[in-house]
């Protein structure tokens, strides 16, 4: 069909979801009344979406620095620390925002973490990982014997004008993590737990 500008402007969110479902990029999880919930069916398709997002960044001259990525990976493998990774996510977000690609939002921040971890290929990367007491924002399970830690991240976002709410959202995140790790599906041995609160493009990181 003709994908000219006028046609694209007429495409709705439901049209896009239907197309992705038809081609197998989404699968139906639940259907209650007129409300359908779709999910990405498997890791292969998840990686496809991640790499597509990275291509969008690269097309706008935001190139992933493999040297920095290697430094992030080395730090995570040895100590389970995500300082370098979070710094890099912050840098990418600021560049992307300056080019009017994205507005700051928790889902975009989460997506960049996921994309970078997908490139590293040392973890199984999950977002909205389901446990009995909710959904973990980001959960990285080690897939290489040289990796010492699994990593759990509760991610929060505040606009700069709302920065006074930091202590409140941090406490909320602590309570969430404490509930998540009650689930037997979470391996508590060698698990690093972090709260990352982005305030605009900057962030505060807390290990608990």
mmCIF file of C-alpha atoms in Angstrom:
data_model
loop_
_atom_site.group_PDB
_atom_site.id
_atom_site.type_symbol
_atom_site.label_atom_id
_atom_site.label_comp_id
_atom_site.label_asym_id
_atom_site.label_seq_id
_atom_site.Cartn_x
_atom_site.Cartn_y
_atom_site.Cartn_z
ATOM 1 C CA UNK A 1 0.000 0.000 0.000
ATOM 2 C CA UNK A 2 1.019 3.613 -0.443
ATOM 3 C CA UNK A 3 2.941 4.899 2.593
ATOM 4 C CA UNK A 4 2.989 8.566 1.645
ATOM 5 C CA UNK A 5 2.810 11.284 4.321
ATOM 6 C CA UNK A 6 -0.966 11.570 4.080
ATOM 7 C CA UNK A 7 -1.384 7.811 4.544
ATOM 8 C CA UNK A 8 0.992 7.708 7.519
ATOM 9 C CA UNK A 9 -0.941 10.487 9.255
ATOM 10 C CA UNK A 10 -4.096 8.367 9.005
ATOM 11 C CA UNK A 11 -2.520 5.303 10.640
ATOM 12 C CA UNK A 12 -3.788 4.845 14.189
ATOM 13 C CA UNK A 13 -2.193 3.122 17.173
ATOM 14 C CA UNK A 14 -4.627 0.224 16.733
ATOM 15 C CA UNK A 15 -3.594 -0.103 13.077
ATOM 16 C CA UNK A 16 0.060 -0.423 14.082
ATOM 17 C CA UNK A 17 -0.710 -2.995 16.792
ATOM 18 C CA UNK A 18 -2.827 -5.020 14.350
ATOM 19 C CA UNK A 19 -0.007 -4.989 11.798
ATOM 20 C CA UNK A 20 2.600 -6.078 14.351
ATOM 21 C CA UNK A 21 0.274 -8.842 15.544
ATOM 22 C CA UNK A 22 -0.366 -10.018 11.974
ATOM 23 C CA UNK A 23 3.368 -10.329 11.264
ATOM 24 C CA UNK A 24 4.068 -12.107 14.564
ATOM 25 C CA UNK A 25 5.889 -9.290 16.333
ATOM 26 C CA UNK A 26 3.224 -9.229 19.055
ATOM 27 C CA UNK A 27 1.105 -11.954 20.597
ATOM 28 C CA UNK A 28 -2.199 -11.737 22.475
ATOM 29 C CA UNK A 29 -1.715 -12.197 26.221
ATOM 30 C CA UNK A 30 -5.205 -11.546 27.602
ATOM 31 C CA UNK A 31 -8.588 -10.452 26.297
ATOM 32 C CA UNK A 32 -11.128 -9.001 28.723
ATOM 33 C CA UNK A 33 -14.245 -7.547 27.122
ATOM 34 C CA UNK A 34 -13.087 -5.141 24.432
ATOM 35 C CA UNK A 35 -9.627 -4.738 25.967
ATOM 36 C CA UNK A 36 -6.799 -6.821 24.488
ATOM 37 C CA UNK A 37 -3.328 -6.966 26.006
ATOM 38 C CA UNK A 38 -0.455 -7.709 23.628
ATOM 39 C CA UNK A 39 3.113 -8.678 24.516
ATOM 40 C CA UNK A 40 6.375 -9.320 22.669
ATOM 41 C CA UNK A 41 6.347 -13.111 22.157
ATOM 42 C CA UNK A 42 9.988 -14.058 22.734
ATOM 43 C CA UNK A 43 13.561 -12.875 23.202
ATOM 44 C CA UNK A 44 14.351 -12.930 19.476
ATOM 45 C CA UNK A 45 11.575 -10.447 18.683
ATOM 46 C CA UNK A 46 12.462 -8.404 21.746
ATOM 47 C CA UNK A 47 16.025 -8.060 20.424
ATOM 48 C CA UNK A 48 14.627 -7.015 17.021
ATOM 49 C CA UNK A 49 12.751 -4.120 18.641
ATOM 50 C CA UNK A 50 15.815 -3.139 20.685
ATOM 51 C CA UNK A 51 18.063 -3.055 17.621
ATOM 52 C CA UNK A 52 15.472 -1.084 15.671
ATOM 53 C CA UNK A 53 15.506 1.580 18.386
ATOM 54 C CA UNK A 54 19.316 1.667 18.267
ATOM 55 C CA UNK A 55 19.125 2.156 14.492
ATOM 56 C CA UNK A 56 16.865 5.169 15.020
ATOM 57 C CA UNK A 57 19.466 6.674 17.353
ATOM 58 C CA UNK A 58 22.284 5.984 14.894
ATOM 59 C CA UNK A 59 20.331 7.537 12.021
ATOM 60 C CA UNK A 60 20.277 10.706 14.117
ATOM 61 C CA UNK A 61 24.043 10.611 14.719
ATOM 62 C CA UNK A 62 23.821 9.124 18.204
ATOM 63 C CA UNK A 63 26.329 6.318 17.793
ATOM 64 C CA UNK A 64 26.912 3.741 20.514
ATOM 65 C CA UNK A 65 30.511 4.010 21.694
ATOM 66 C CA UNK A 66 31.809 0.426 21.906
ATOM 67 C CA UNK A 67 34.728 1.505 24.099
ATOM 68 C CA UNK A 68 32.382 2.975 26.692
ATOM 69 C CA UNK A 69 30.095 -0.050 26.382
ATOM 70 C CA UNK A 70 33.047 -2.356 27.063
ATOM 71 C CA UNK A 71 33.906 -0.345 30.183
ATOM 72 C CA UNK A 72 30.287 -0.665 31.359
ATOM 73 C CA UNK A 73 30.328 -4.402 30.718
ATOM 74 C CA UNK A 74 33.626 -4.918 32.562
ATOM 75 C CA UNK A 75 32.327 -3.089 35.615
ATOM 76 C CA UNK A 76 29.092 -5.095 35.643
ATOM 77 C CA UNK A 77 30.808 -8.463 35.140
ATOM 78 C CA UNK A 78 33.264 -7.992 37.985
ATOM 79 C CA UNK A 79 31.357 -6.001 40.609
ATOM 80 C CA UNK A 80 27.730 -5.878 39.471
ATOM 81 C CA UNK A 81 28.021 -2.092 39.566
ATOM 82 C CA UNK A 82 25.872 -0.077 37.125
ATOM 83 C CA UNK A 83 27.421 3.378 37.639
ATOM 84 C CA UNK A 84 29.151 3.522 34.246
ATOM 85 C CA UNK A 85 26.089 2.067 32.510
ATOM 86 C CA UNK A 86 23.768 4.617 34.118
ATOM 87 C CA UNK A 87 26.146 7.461 33.226
ATOM 88 C CA UNK A 88 26.082 6.321 29.624
ATOM 89 C CA UNK A 89 22.291 6.040 29.578
ATOM 90 C CA UNK A 90 22.123 9.599 30.915
ATOM 91 C CA UNK A 91 24.490 10.850 28.178
ATOM 92 C CA UNK A 92 22.440 9.165 25.440
ATOM 93 C CA UNK A 93 19.178 10.577 26.776
ATOM 94 C CA UNK A 94 20.570 14.108 26.831
ATOM 95 C CA UNK A 95 21.839 13.828 23.251
ATOM 96 C CA UNK A 96 18.555 12.322 22.078
ATOM 97 C CA UNK A 97 16.528 15.031 23.789
ATOM 98 C CA UNK A 98 18.687 17.764 22.263
ATOM 99 C CA UNK A 99 17.877 16.358 18.827
ATOM 100 C CA UNK A 100 14.145 16.289 19.630
ATOM 101 C CA UNK A 101 14.023 12.510 19.198
ATOM 102 C CA UNK A 102 12.369 11.787 22.503
ATOM 103 C CA UNK A 103 10.857 13.435 25.529
ATOM 104 C CA UNK A 104 12.127 12.180 28.858
ATOM 105 C CA UNK A 105 9.957 9.332 30.032
ATOM 106 C CA UNK A 106 10.521 6.221 32.122
ATOM 107 C CA UNK A 107 9.753 3.880 29.229
ATOM 108 C CA UNK A 108 12.449 5.438 27.004
ATOM 109 C CA UNK A 109 15.009 5.315 29.789
ATOM 110 C CA UNK A 110 14.194 1.655 30.340
ATOM 111 C CA UNK A 111 14.464 0.985 26.611
ATOM 112 C CA UNK A 112 17.969 2.428 26.412
ATOM 113 C CA UNK A 113 19.138 0.267 29.325
ATOM 114 C CA UNK A 114 17.659 -2.759 27.549
ATOM 115 C CA UNK A 115 19.232 -1.937 24.206
ATOM 116 C CA UNK A 116 22.705 -1.515 25.673
ATOM 117 C CA UNK A 117 22.436 -4.773 27.616
ATOM 118 C CA UNK A 118 21.232 -6.561 24.473
ATOM 119 C CA UNK A 119 24.401 -5.433 22.686
ATOM 120 C CA UNK A 120 26.556 -6.697 25.560
ATOM 121 C CA UNK A 121 24.998 -10.164 25.256
ATOM 122 C CA UNK A 122 26.063 -11.211 28.770
ATOM 123 C CA UNK A 123 22.647 -11.110 30.457
ATOM 124 C CA UNK A 124 19.128 -12.299 29.802
ATOM 125 C CA UNK A 125 17.337 -8.956 29.900
ATOM 126 C CA UNK A 126 13.780 -8.643 31.206
ATOM 127 C CA UNK A 127 11.607 -5.597 31.643
ATOM 128 C CA UNK A 128 8.359 -5.657 33.599
ATOM 129 C CA UNK A 129 9.415 -9.059 34.942
ATOM 130 C CA UNK A 130 6.356 -10.531 36.654
ATOM 131 C CA UNK A 131 6.586 -11.582 40.291
ATOM 132 C CA UNK A 132 3.900 -12.226 42.893
ATOM 133 C CA UNK A 133 4.012 -8.684 44.229
ATOM 134 C CA UNK A 134 4.241 -6.711 40.997
ATOM 135 C CA UNK A 135 6.526 -6.192 38.022
ATOM 136 C CA UNK A 136 10.260 -5.535 38.209
ATOM 137 C CA UNK A 137 11.255 -2.655 35.936
ATOM 138 C CA UNK A 138 14.529 -4.238 34.799
ATOM 139 C CA UNK A 139 15.934 -7.631 35.709
ATOM 140 C CA UNK A 140 19.255 -8.842 34.300
ATOM 141 C CA UNK A 141 19.990 -12.554 34.725
ATOM 142 C CA UNK A 142 23.592 -13.598 34.081
ATOM 143 C CA UNK A 143 24.048 -15.899 31.096
ATOM 144 C CA UNK A 144 27.827 -16.168 31.181
ATOM 145 C CA UNK A 145 29.873 -18.030 33.806
ATOM 146 C CA UNK A 146 32.214 -15.043 34.072
ATOM 147 C CA UNK A 147 29.396 -12.769 35.295
ATOM 148 C CA UNK A 148 29.253 -12.597 39.089
ATOM 149 C CA UNK A 149 25.853 -11.017 39.755
ATOM 150 C CA UNK A 150 22.249 -10.830 38.670
ATOM 151 C CA UNK A 151 20.959 -7.253 38.711
ATOM 152 C CA UNK A 152 17.543 -5.867 39.650
ATOM 153 C CA UNK A 153 16.667 -2.230 38.938
ATOM 154 C CA UNK A 154 13.649 -0.242 40.060
ATOM 155 C CA UNK A 155 13.528 2.773 37.776
ATOM 156 C CA UNK A 156 11.787 6.069 38.512
ATOM 157 C CA UNK A 157 11.492 9.311 36.583
ATOM 158 C CA UNK A 158 10.779 12.829 37.825
ATOM 159 C CA UNK A 159 10.553 16.046 35.885
ATOM 160 C CA UNK A 160 12.959 18.663 37.181
ATOM 161 C CA UNK A 161 10.088 20.697 38.617
ATOM 162 C CA UNK A 162 9.118 17.669 40.725
ATOM 163 C CA UNK A 163 12.590 16.984 42.164
ATOM 164 C CA UNK A 164 11.350 17.575 45.726
ATOM 165 C CA UNK A 165 9.467 14.287 45.442
ATOM 166 C CA UNK A 166 12.752 12.372 45.239
ATOM 167 C CA UNK A 167 12.713 11.021 48.799
ATOM 168 C CA UNK A 168 9.105 9.921 48.388
ATOM 169 C CA UNK A 169 9.689 7.959 45.162
ATOM 170 C CA UNK A 170 12.922 6.498 46.547
ATOM 171 C CA UNK A 171 11.068 5.134 49.588
ATOM 172 C CA UNK A 172 8.372 3.766 47.306
ATOM 173 C CA UNK A 173 11.040 2.008 45.233
ATOM 174 C CA UNK A 174 12.667 0.483 48.340
ATOM 175 C CA UNK A 175 9.324 -0.956 49.415
ATOM 176 C CA UNK A 176 8.722 -2.339 45.930
ATOM 177 C CA UNK A 177 12.094 -4.093 45.783
ATOM 178 C CA UNK A 178 11.654 -5.564 49.261
ATOM 179 C CA UNK A 179 8.361 -7.042 48.071
ATOM 180 C CA UNK A 180 9.770 -8.307 44.770
ATOM 181 C CA UNK A 181 12.536 -10.336 46.362
ATOM 182 C CA UNK A 182 10.021 -12.298 48.449
ATOM 183 C CA UNK A 183 9.203 -14.175 45.249
ATOM 184 C CA UNK A 184 10.947 -17.549 44.912
ATOM 185 C CA UNK A 185 11.579 -16.896 41.214
ATOM 186 C CA UNK A 186 14.155 -14.294 42.183
ATOM 187 C CA UNK A 187 17.565 -15.770 42.925
ATOM 188 C CA UNK A 188 18.687 -13.837 45.996
ATOM 189 C CA UNK A 189 22.232 -15.227 45.908
ATOM 190 C CA UNK A 190 24.669 -12.829 44.236
ATOM 191 C CA UNK A 191 21.884 -10.352 43.468
ATOM 192 C CA UNK A 192 22.547 -6.624 43.160
ATOM 193 C CA UNK A 193 19.529 -4.376 43.800
ATOM 194 C CA UNK A 194 19.424 -0.771 42.626
ATOM 195 C CA UNK A 195 17.094 2.191 42.623
ATOM 196 C CA UNK A 196 17.743 4.621 39.778
ATOM 197 C CA UNK A 197 15.789 7.874 39.889
ATOM 198 C CA UNK A 198 16.184 10.094 36.846
ATOM 199 C CA UNK A 199 15.459 13.781 37.408
ATOM 200 C CA UNK A 200 15.327 15.172 33.911
ATOM 201 C CA UNK A 201 18.467 13.828 32.233
ATOM 202 C CA UNK A 202 20.408 13.424 35.475
ATOM 203 C CA UNK A 203 20.020 10.556 37.904
ATOM 204 C CA UNK A 204 20.600 9.376 41.451
ATOM 205 C CA UNK A 205 21.571 5.769 42.045
ATOM 206 C CA UNK A 206 21.119 3.856 45.295
ATOM 207 C CA UNK A 207 22.132 0.278 46.045
ATOM 208 C CA UNK A 208 20.013 -1.498 48.641
#
